Coordinates of C-alpha atoms in Angstrom, one line a residue:
Chain A
X49 CA 91.8 91.3 128.0
X50 CA 89.6 88.4 127.1
X51 CA 86.7 90.9 126.8
X52 CA 88.6 92.7 124.1
X53 CA 89.1 89.4 122.2
X54 CA 85.3 88.8 122.4
X55 CA 84.7 92.3 121.1
X56 CA 87.2 91.9 118.3
X57 CA 85.6 88.6 117.1
X58 CA 82.1 89.9 117.3
X59 CA 82.9 93.2 115.5
X60 CA 84.7 91.3 112.7
X61 CA 81.7 89.1 112.2
X62 CA 79.4 92.2 112.2
X63 CA 81.8 93.8 109.7
X64 CA 81.5 90.8 107.3
X65 CA 77.7 90.9 107.5
X66 CA 77.5 94.6 106.9
X67 CA 80.1 95.0 104.2
X68 CA 78.7 92.1 102.1
X69 CA 75.6 94.2 101.6
X70 CA 77.5 97.2 100.1
X71 CA 77.0 97.2 96.3
X72 CA 80.1 97.5 94.0
X73 CA 79.0 101.0 93.0
X74 CA 79.8 102.2 96.5
X75 CA 83.1 100.3 97.0
X76 CA 85.4 103.3 96.5
X77 CA 83.4 105.5 99.0
X78 CA 83.3 102.5 101.3
X79 CA 87.1 102.3 101.3
X80 CA 87.6 106.0 101.8
X81 CA 84.9 106.0 104.5
X82 CA 86.4 103.0 106.3
X83 CA 89.8 104.8 106.0
X84 CA 88.3 107.7 107.9
X85 CA 87.0 105.3 110.5
X86 CA 90.4 103.7 110.9
X87 CA 91.5 107.2 111.8
X88 CA 90.0 106.3 115.2
X89 CA 93.6 105.6 116.1
X90 CA 93.6 109.3 116.9
X91 CA 92.1 108.2 120.3
X92 CA 95.2 106.1 121.0
X93 CA 97.4 108.9 119.7
X94 CA 95.9 111.5 122.0
X95 CA 96.4 109.2 124.9
X96 CA 100.1 109.1 123.8
X97 CA 100.5 112.9 124.1
X98 CA 99.7 112.8 127.8
X99 CA 102.6 114.2 129.8
X100 CA 104.5 111.2 131.2
X101 CA 107.9 109.8 131.7
X102 CA 109.5 110.5 128.4
X103 CA 109.4 113.2 125.7
X104 CA 109.8 110.5 123.1
X105 CA 106.2 109.1 123.6
X106 CA 104.9 112.7 123.2
X107 CA 106.8 113.0 120.0
X108 CA 105.4 109.7 118.7
X109 CA 102.0 110.8 119.8
X110 CA 102.3 114.1 118.0
X111 CA 103.1 112.4 114.6
X112 CA 100.4 109.8 115.3
X113 CA 97.8 112.6 115.9
X114 CA 98.8 114.3 112.7
X115 CA 98.6 111.1 110.6
X116 CA 95.3 110.0 112.1
X117 CA 93.8 113.4 111.6
X118 CA 94.7 113.3 107.9
X119 CA 92.8 110.1 107.8
X120 CA 89.8 111.4 109.7
X121 CA 89.5 114.8 108.0
X122 CA 90.7 113.7 104.5
X123 CA 88.7 110.5 104.6
X124 CA 85.3 111.9 105.6
X125 CA 85.6 114.9 103.4
X126 CA 86.6 113.0 100.3
X127 CA 83.9 110.4 100.9
X128 CA 81.3 113.1 101.2
X129 CA 82.6 114.6 98.0
X130 CA 82.2 111.3 96.2
X131 CA 78.8 110.5 97.6
X132 CA 77.5 113.9 96.7
X133 CA 78.1 113.0 93.0
X134 CA 76.1 109.8 93.4
X135 CA 73.3 112.0 94.8
X136 CA 69.7 112.0 93.5
X137 CA 69.4 112.0 89.7
X138 CA 70.3 115.4 88.3
X139 CA 68.5 117.2 85.6
X140 CA 70.7 115.7 82.9
Chain B
X92 CA 82.5 107.4 133.4
X93 CA 81.0 109.7 130.8
X94 CA 83.8 109.3 128.3
X95 CA 83.1 105.5 128.1
X96 CA 79.5 106.3 127.1
X97 CA 80.7 108.6 124.4
X98 CA 82.9 105.8 123.1
X99 CA 79.9 103.5 123.1
X100 CA 77.8 106.0 121.2
X101 CA 80.7 106.5 118.7
X102 CA 80.9 102.7 118.1
X103 CA 77.1 102.6 117.5
X104 CA 77.3 105.6 115.1
X105 CA 80.2 103.9 113.1
X106 CA 78.1 100.7 112.8
X107 CA 74.9 102.6 111.7
X108 CA 77.1 104.7 109.4
X109 CA 78.4 101.6 107.6
X110 CA 74.9 100.2 107.5
X111 CA 73.7 103.3 105.7
X112 CA 76.7 103.0 103.2
X113 CA 75.0 100.0 101.7
X114 CA 72.5 102.1 99.7
X115 CA 73.2 105.0 97.4
X116 CA 70.3 107.0 98.8
X117 CA 71.4 106.8 102.4
X118 CA 75.2 106.6 101.9
X119 CA 75.9 110.2 102.4
X120 CA 74.1 110.4 105.7
X121 CA 76.0 107.3 106.7
X122 CA 79.2 109.1 106.3
X123 CA 77.9 112.0 108.4
X124 CA 76.9 109.5 111.2
X125 CA 80.4 108.1 111.2
X126 CA 82.0 111.5 111.3
X127 CA 79.8 112.5 114.2
X128 CA 80.9 109.3 115.9
X129 CA 84.5 110.4 115.4
X130 CA 83.9 113.8 116.9
X131 CA 82.3 112.2 120.0
X132 CA 85.3 109.8 120.3
X133 CA 87.7 112.7 120.2
X134 CA 85.7 114.6 122.8
X135 CA 85.7 111.4 124.9
X136 CA 89.4 110.9 124.8
X137 CA 90.1 114.5 125.7
X138 CA 88.0 113.8 128.8
X139 CA 89.7 110.5 129.5
X140 CA 93.3 111.8 129.1
X141 CA 95.2 113.2 132.0
X142 CA 97.5 116.1 131.7
X143 CA 98.1 116.6 128.0
X144 CA 100.9 118.3 126.2
X145 CA 98.6 120.8 124.5
X146 CA 101.2 122.1 122.2
X147 CA 101.8 118.7 120.7
X148 CA 98.1 117.9 120.5
X149 CA 96.9 121.1 118.9
X150 CA 99.9 121.2 116.5
X151 CA 99.3 117.6 115.5
X152 CA 95.5 118.2 115.1
X153 CA 95.9 121.3 113.0
X154 CA 98.7 119.9 110.8
X155 CA 96.8 116.7 110.1
X156 CA 93.4 118.5 109.5
X157 CA 95.0 121.0 107.2
X158 CA 96.7 118.3 105.1
X159 CA 93.4 116.3 105.2
X160 CA 91.3 119.2 103.9
X161 CA 93.9 119.9 101.2
X162 CA 94.1 116.5 99.8
X163 CA 90.3 115.9 100.1
X164 CA 89.5 119.0 98.1
X165 CA 92.3 118.9 95.6
X166 CA 92.6 115.2 94.6
X167 CA 90.9 114.6 91.3
X168 CA 88.5 111.6 91.1
X169 CA 90.9 109.9 88.7
X170 CA 93.5 109.8 91.5
X171 CA 91.3 108.2 94.1
X172 CA 93.3 105.0 94.2
X173 CA 96.5 106.9 95.1
X174 CA 94.7 108.9 97.7
X175 CA 93.1 105.9 99.4
X176 CA 96.5 104.2 99.2
X177 CA 98.1 107.1 101.0
X178 CA 95.4 107.2 103.7
X179 CA 95.8 103.5 104.3
X180 CA 99.5 104.1 104.9
X181 CA 98.9 106.9 107.3
X182 CA 96.5 104.8 109.3
X183 CA 99.0 102.0 109.6
X184 CA 101.7 104.5 110.5
X185 CA 99.5 106.1 113.2
X186 CA 98.9 102.7 114.8
X187 CA 102.6 101.8 114.8
X188 CA 103.4 105.2 116.4
X189 CA 100.6 104.7 119.0
X190 CA 102.1 101.3 120.0
X191 CA 105.6 102.8 120.1
X192 CA 104.5 105.8 122.2
X193 CA 102.8 103.5 124.7
X194 CA 105.8 101.2 124.8
X195 CA 108.5 103.8 125.4
X196 CA 106.2 105.4 128.1
X197 CA 105.5 102.2 129.9
X198 CA 108.9 100.5 129.7
X199 CA 110.5 103.6 131.0
X200 CA 109.2 102.5 134.4
X201 CA 110.7 99.0 134.1
X202 CA 113.7 98.1 136.0
X203 CA 116.6 96.4 134.3
X204 CA 116.1 92.7 134.3
X205 CA 112.3 93.0 133.9
X206 CA 110.8 91.8 130.6
X207 CA 107.7 93.0 128.7
X208 CA 105.6 90.4 130.6
X209 CA 106.3 92.2 133.8
X210 CA 104.4 95.3 132.6
X211 CA 101.1 95.2 134.6
X212 CA 101.4 91.4 134.6
X213 CA 100.7 91.2 130.9
X214 CA 99.3 88.0 129.5
X215 CA 100.8 86.3 126.5
X216 CA 98.0 87.6 124.2
X217 CA 98.6 91.1 125.3
X218 CA 102.3 91.0 124.9
X219 CA 102.0 89.6 121.4
X220 CA 99.8 92.4 120.3
X221 CA 102.7 94.9 120.8
X222 CA 105.0 93.5 118.0
X223 CA 101.9 92.6 115.9
X224 CA 100.9 96.2 115.9
X225 CA 104.4 97.4 115.0
X226 CA 104.7 94.8 112.3
X227 CA 101.2 95.2 110.6
X228 CA 101.3 98.9 111.0
X229 CA 104.8 99.2 109.5
X230 CA 104.0 97.0 106.6
X231 CA 100.8 98.9 105.9
X232 CA 102.7 102.2 106.0
X233 CA 105.6 101.4 103.7
X234 CA 103.6 99.1 101.5
X235 CA 100.9 101.7 101.0
X236 CA 103.3 104.4 100.0
X237 CA 105.0 101.9 97.6
X238 CA 101.6 101.3 96.1
X239 CA 101.0 105.1 96.0
X240 CA 104.2 105.7 93.9
X241 CA 103.4 102.7 91.7
X242 CA 100.0 104.2 91.0
X243 CA 101.7 107.5 90.2
X244 CA 103.5 105.7 87.4
X245 CA 106.9 104.9 89.1
X246 CA 108.0 101.6 87.8
X247 CA 110.4 100.4 90.4
X248 CA 111.3 96.8 90.1
X249 CA 112.3 94.4 92.8
X250 CA 116.1 94.0 93.0
X251 CA 115.8 90.2 93.2
X252 CA 114.1 87.7 91.0
X253 CA 112.4 84.3 91.6
X254 CA 113.7 82.2 94.5
X255 CA 116.2 84.8 95.7
X256 CA 113.3 87.2 96.2
X257 CA 111.1 84.8 98.1
X258 CA 114.2 83.9 100.1
X259 CA 114.7 87.5 101.1
X260 CA 111.1 87.9 102.1
X261 CA 111.3 84.7 104.1
X262 CA 114.4 85.8 105.9
X263 CA 112.9 89.1 106.8
X264 CA 109.8 87.3 108.0
X265 CA 111.7 85.0 110.2
X266 CA 113.8 87.8 111.5
X267 CA 110.8 89.8 112.6
X268 CA 109.4 86.7 114.5
X269 CA 112.7 86.2 116.2
X270 CA 113.1 89.8 117.3
X271 CA 109.5 89.8 118.4
X272 CA 110.1 86.8 120.6
X273 CA 113.2 88.4 122.0
X274 CA 111.3 91.6 122.6
X275 CA 108.5 89.9 124.5
X276 CA 110.5 87.6 126.7
X277 CA 114.2 88.2 126.2
X278 CA 114.9 91.9 126.0
X279 CA 114.9 93.4 129.5
X280 CA 114.6 96.9 130.8
X281 CA 113.4 99.9 129.0
X282 CA 116.3 100.2 126.6
X283 CA 116.4 96.6 125.4
X284 CA 112.7 96.5 124.7
X285 CA 112.7 99.8 122.9
X286 CA 115.6 98.7 120.8
X287 CA 113.8 95.5 119.9
X288 CA 110.7 97.5 119.0
X289 CA 112.8 99.7 116.7
X290 CA 114.2 96.7 114.9
X291 CA 110.7 95.2 114.4
X292 CA 109.6 98.5 112.8
X293 CA 112.6 98.7 110.5
X294 CA 112.1 95.1 109.3
X295 CA 108.4 95.7 108.9
X296 CA 109.1 98.8 106.8
X297 CA 111.5 96.9 104.5
X298 CA 109.0 94.0 104.2
X299 CA 106.2 96.4 103.1
X300 CA 108.4 97.9 100.4
X301 CA 109.7 94.6 99.1
X302 CA 106.3 92.8 99.1
X303 CA 104.4 95.5 97.1
X304 CA 107.3 96.4 94.8
X305 CA 106.9 93.5 92.3
X306 CA 103.1 93.7 92.1
X307 CA 101.9 95.0 88.7
X308 CA 99.4 97.7 88.0
X309 CA 96.4 95.5 87.2
X310 CA 96.7 93.8 90.5
X311 CA 96.5 97.1 92.4
X312 CA 92.8 96.6 93.3
X313 CA 93.8 93.6 95.4
X314 CA 96.8 95.3 97.0
X315 CA 94.8 98.5 97.9
X316 CA 92.0 96.4 99.4
X317 CA 94.4 94.2 101.3
X318 CA 96.3 97.2 102.7
X319 CA 92.9 98.8 103.6
X320 CA 92.3 95.6 105.7
X321 CA 95.8 95.8 107.2
X322 CA 95.3 99.4 108.3
X323 CA 92.2 98.2 110.2
X324 CA 93.9 95.2 111.7
X325 CA 96.8 97.4 112.9
X326 CA 94.3 99.8 114.4
X327 CA 92.5 96.9 116.3
X328 CA 95.9 95.6 117.4
X329 CA 96.9 99.0 118.8
X330 CA 93.5 98.9 120.6
X331 CA 94.7 95.7 122.4
X332 CA 97.9 97.4 123.3
X333 CA 96.4 100.4 124.9
X334 CA 93.3 98.5 126.1
X335 CA 90.6 100.4 124.3
X336 CA 87.4 98.8 123.0
X337 CA 86.6 101.6 120.6
X338 CA 89.8 101.1 118.7
X339 CA 89.3 97.3 118.7
X340 CA 85.8 97.5 117.3
X341 CA 86.5 100.2 114.7
X342 CA 89.7 98.4 113.6
X343 CA 87.9 95.1 113.3
X344 CA 85.1 96.7 111.1
X345 CA 87.7 98.2 108.8
X346 CA 89.7 95.0 108.7
X347 CA 86.7 92.9 107.8
X348 CA 85.7 95.4 105.1
X349 CA 89.1 95.2 103.5
X350 CA 89.2 91.5 103.6
X351 CA 85.8 91.2 101.9
X352 CA 86.9 93.6 99.1
X353 CA 90.1 91.7 98.7
X354 CA 88.1 88.4 98.2
X355 CA 85.8 90.0 95.7
X356 CA 88.8 91.3 93.7
X357 CA 90.6 88.0 93.8
X358 CA 87.5 86.2 92.7
X359 CA 87.0 88.6 89.8
X360 CA 90.5 87.7 88.6
X361 CA 90.2 84.0 89.3
X362 CA 93.4 84.1 91.3
X363 CA 94.2 83.3 94.8
X364 CA 95.5 85.9 97.2
X365 CA 98.8 84.1 97.5
X366 CA 99.2 84.1 93.7
X367 CA 98.7 87.9 93.5
X368 CA 101.0 88.6 96.4
X369 CA 103.8 86.3 95.1
X370 CA 103.5 88.4 91.9
X371 CA 103.6 85.6 89.4
X372 CA 101.5 87.0 86.4
X373 CA 103.3 90.2 85.5
X374 CA 106.7 88.7 85.0
X375 CA 106.3 85.1 84.1
X376 CA 104.1 85.7 81.1
X377 CA 106.6 87.7 79.1
X378 CA 107.7 84.5 77.2
X379 CA 104.5 84.8 75.2
X380 CA 105.7 87.9 73.3
X381 CA 105.6 86.1 69.9
X382 CA 101.8 85.5 70.4
X383 CA 101.2 89.2 70.3
X384 CA 101.5 89.4 66.6
X385 CA 98.0 90.1 65.4
X386 CA 96.5 89.0 62.1
X387 CA 93.5 90.5 60.4
X388 CA 92.9 93.4 62.8
X389 CA 90.6 96.0 61.3
X390 CA 91.0 99.6 62.2
X391 CA 88.4 102.2 61.4
X392 CA 88.2 106.0 61.3
X393 CA 85.8 107.9 63.5
X394 CA 83.9 108.8 60.4
X395 CA 83.3 105.1 59.5
X396 CA 82.4 104.3 63.1
X397 CA 79.8 107.1 63.2
X398 CA 78.0 105.4 60.4
X399 CA 77.6 102.3 62.5
X400 CA 75.4 104.1 64.9
X401 CA 72.7 104.7 62.2
X402 CA 69.8 102.7 63.4
X403 CA 71.5 101.3 66.4
X404 CA 69.2 101.0 69.3
X405 CA 71.4 99.5 72.0
X406 CA 74.9 100.3 73.1
X407 CA 77.0 99.2 76.0
X408 CA 80.2 101.1 77.2
X409 CA 82.9 99.0 78.8
X410 CA 85.2 101.4 80.7
X411 CA 88.7 100.5 82.0
X412 CA 91.8 102.0 83.4
X413 CA 92.5 103.8 80.1
X414 CA 89.3 105.9 80.7
X415 CA 90.8 107.1 84.0
X416 CA 94.2 107.8 82.5
X417 CA 92.7 109.9 79.6
X418 CA 90.2 111.5 82.0
X419 CA 87.5 110.7 79.4
X420 CA 84.6 110.3 81.7
X421 CA 82.9 113.5 80.7
X422 CA 83.3 112.8 77.0
X423 CA 81.7 109.4 77.6
X424 CA 78.7 111.1 79.2
X425 CA 78.4 113.5 76.2
X426 CA 78.4 110.6 73.8
X427 CA 75.8 108.8 76.0
X428 CA 73.5 111.8 75.9
X429 CA 73.8 112.2 72.2
X430 CA 73.1 108.6 71.5
X431 CA 70.1 108.6 73.9
X432 CA 68.7 111.5 72.0
X433 CA 69.0 109.5 68.8
X434 CA 67.0 106.7 70.4
X435 CA 69.9 104.4 71.3
X436 CA 69.8 103.0 74.8
X437 CA 73.2 103.3 76.5
X438 CA 74.4 101.3 79.5
X439 CA 77.7 100.6 81.1
X440 CA 79.2 97.2 82.0
X441 CA 81.5 97.4 85.0
X442 CA 84.0 94.6 85.6
X443 CA 84.9 94.3 89.3
X444 CA 88.6 94.8 88.7
X445 CA 88.2 97.6 86.0
X446 CA 90.5 100.4 87.1
X447 CA 92.9 100.4 89.9
X448 CA 90.7 100.0 93.0
X449 CA 87.2 98.6 93.8
X450 CA 84.5 100.8 92.4
X451 CA 87.0 103.1 90.6
X452 CA 84.9 103.3 87.4
X453 CA 81.6 103.9 89.2
X454 CA 83.1 107.0 91.0
X455 CA 84.5 108.4 87.7
X456 CA 81.2 108.0 85.9
X457 CA 79.3 109.4 88.8
X458 CA 81.6 112.4 88.7
X459 CA 80.5 112.9 85.1
X460 CA 76.8 112.7 86.1
X461 CA 76.1 109.4 84.6
X462 CA 73.1 108.0 86.6
X463 CA 74.3 105.0 88.6
X464 CA 71.2 103.0 87.5
X465 CA 73.0 102.8 84.1
X466 CA 76.0 101.0 85.6
X467 CA 75.6 97.3 85.6
X468 CA 77.7 94.6 87.2
X469 CA 79.2 91.8 85.2
X470 CA 76.7 89.1 86.0
X471 CA 73.7 91.4 85.4
X472 CA 74.8 92.5 81.9
X473 CA 76.6 89.5 80.4
X474 CA 73.4 87.9 79.1
X475 CA 72.6 91.2 77.3
X476 CA 75.6 91.4 75.0
X477 CA 74.1 89.0 72.5
X478 CA 71.3 91.4 71.8
X479 CA 73.4 94.5 71.8
X480 CA 74.2 96.5 68.6
X481 CA 77.4 98.2 69.6
X482 CA 79.8 97.8 72.4
X483 CA 82.4 100.5 73.0
X484 CA 85.4 99.3 74.9
X485 CA 87.2 102.4 76.4
X486 CA 90.6 101.6 77.7
X487 CA 89.9 98.1 79.0
X488 CA 91.7 95.0 77.8
X489 CA 92.1 92.0 80.0
X490 CA 88.5 92.1 81.3
X491 CA 87.2 91.7 77.8
X492 CA 89.7 89.1 76.6
X493 CA 87.8 86.0 75.4
X494 CA 91.0 83.9 75.8
X495 CA 90.0 83.8 79.5
X496 CA 87.0 81.6 78.4
X497 CA 88.6 79.5 75.7
X498 CA 92.4 79.2 75.9
X499 CA 93.4 76.8 78.6
X500 CA 97.1 77.9 78.3
X501 CA 96.4 81.6 78.8
X502 CA 97.6 83.1 82.1
X503 CA 94.1 84.6 82.6
X504 CA 92.2 81.4 81.7
X505 CA 89.2 81.1 84.0
X506 CA 89.0 84.7 84.9
X507 CA 85.3 85.9 84.6
X508 CA 85.1 88.4 81.7
X509 CA 82.6 90.6 80.0
X510 CA 81.3 88.8 76.9
X511 CA 81.7 91.8 74.6
X512 CA 82.6 89.5 71.7
X513 CA 79.0 88.4 71.4
X514 CA 77.7 91.8 70.5
X515 CA 77.0 92.6 66.9
X516 CA 79.8 95.1 66.7
X517 CA 82.6 95.9 69.1
X518 CA 84.5 99.2 68.9
X519 CA 87.8 99.2 70.8
X520 CA 89.5 102.4 71.7
X521 CA 93.1 101.7 72.4
X522 CA 96.3 103.6 71.7
X523 CA 98.0 100.7 70.0
X524 CA 98.0 97.0 69.7
X525 CA 100.8 96.7 72.3
X526 CA 99.6 94.1 74.8
X527 CA 99.1 95.9 78.0
X528 CA 99.8 94.5 81.4
X529 CA 101.2 90.9 81.5
X530 CA 101.7 90.9 77.7
X531 CA 98.6 88.7 77.1
X532 CA 97.4 88.7 73.5
X533 CA 93.7 89.6 73.2
X534 CA 92.0 87.6 70.4
X535 CA 89.0 89.9 70.6
X536 CA 90.9 92.3 68.3
X537 CA 91.1 89.8 65.5
X538 CA 87.4 89.0 65.5
X539 CA 85.4 90.0 62.4
X540 CA 82.9 92.0 64.4
X541 CA 85.7 94.0 66.1
X542 CA 86.9 97.5 64.9
X543 CA 89.8 99.3 66.4
X544 CA 90.1 103.0 66.9
X545 CA 93.8 103.6 67.6
X546 CA 93.6 106.7 69.7
X547 CA 93.8 108.0 73.2
X548 CA 90.4 107.3 74.9
X549 CA 89.4 110.9 75.2
X550 CA 90.6 112.1 71.7
X551 CA 89.0 109.0 70.1
X552 CA 85.6 109.6 71.8
X553 CA 85.7 113.3 70.9
X554 CA 86.4 112.5 67.3
X555 CA 83.5 110.0 67.2
X556 CA 81.3 112.5 69.0
X557 CA 82.0 115.3 66.5
X558 CA 81.4 112.9 63.5
X559 CA 78.1 111.9 65.1
X560 CA 77.1 115.5 65.6
X561 CA 77.9 116.4 62.0
X562 CA 75.9 113.5 60.6

């Protein structure tokens, strides 16, 4: 458990350092991209659809998987769509 | 175990992905890094998990992916704030459900008389993360969808005002703490703990709705950033609940990212986070309605305005939310190209809180193929207004209000603004003089060097464009 607290604190500091470097131009893609990353809850959600004691946890897991996958798929795709527009200077 | 290495690689890919997001040139590949990391994480968890209910898994995956593809492809760039808001909400909802799923599964094994602490000899820190996940995730879910509907133009107002409102929020807050304490150390057996968890979620959902409800449109960049952070914190907290490092690291990264953006937004409005969340500005400032009678405002026709561009060599466009509403980004680009052809240098001044989310204007202009080098931040462009021939303000208001510099009594006094009033001529495209959000009078419109074009941003720009082409 204490290991997790260490990891949490260090990752937060790393996050502060990394995000401070992102220029305002990229703030919207940063948000949608980090949304996609927060879809990592899908890992917890998949663990919840393991067959266990109750059907209720499987049900929660099912909705959680669906929610998290919207985040993952929607987040990464829309971020890519945005960043494509920022791409190398076009002919115009 | 192999899956643990996959989790580690996924973590590293997320971090490198975010690193690459800090430069326009590498950003797209950064996004690919992160998505590969996600794929590895999903492969990893499929290896880690025991016997899965494959129907539930495949159905959930397909349903979520289909919705994800649909909204990613169909959402117009002008609606990005809503989309990001909705995604924040789903992230928070997923974390809450993960914690609930874990809870009902684990406590089903508890005997009556046993409390949450008796679960694998939980420590205090571990037990606390269960209600924290439910609370933060629940607030993120309902708050984000509240924000989503507000951005869609729903103007729901809070049923209570002033002290009664803060009282309601305080009571809900205290209630959630009390139920959480009972949940951790009072409720016993599977049923009691599950019941307590249900109550925490319900109160959290109500809190999310009531907290976001009174916050006005112009404060949305702060709200969206904060909810972004919450969705990360909820994810990290759910990582504590299920004991997974990958969730904790990813959640922490997202949480930190949202907090930094929130700070940037607050600073750009010269307001504290508390001030935004308590929702003072939008409602208290209505007393100043009398001030909004303007004197000596000059309006001009597109024809007259077109003449101003004869001999002009420098122009700065200041976009605001009105540009997004009117979908005028492509028309702006056309005007830009025409002016450049005539030898007039065109640049864009982007205020950090222009639009409804951080970076909103940059994305819109990028969609219209405006090179990002032409987009300048407030501090970089402010010294240049003095030497600029023409400034075109397209659908922005508060961010160019000189009262923020001069009038100590103004609600926005001290907010850093774009000094457009210092330019030789300022053209303001605005539908009417009605003071927008917060009812703050904008003395810019009365200045002798300011000309108003009372039209929708897109129609106004098109009219100006056709006059310029005809000339």
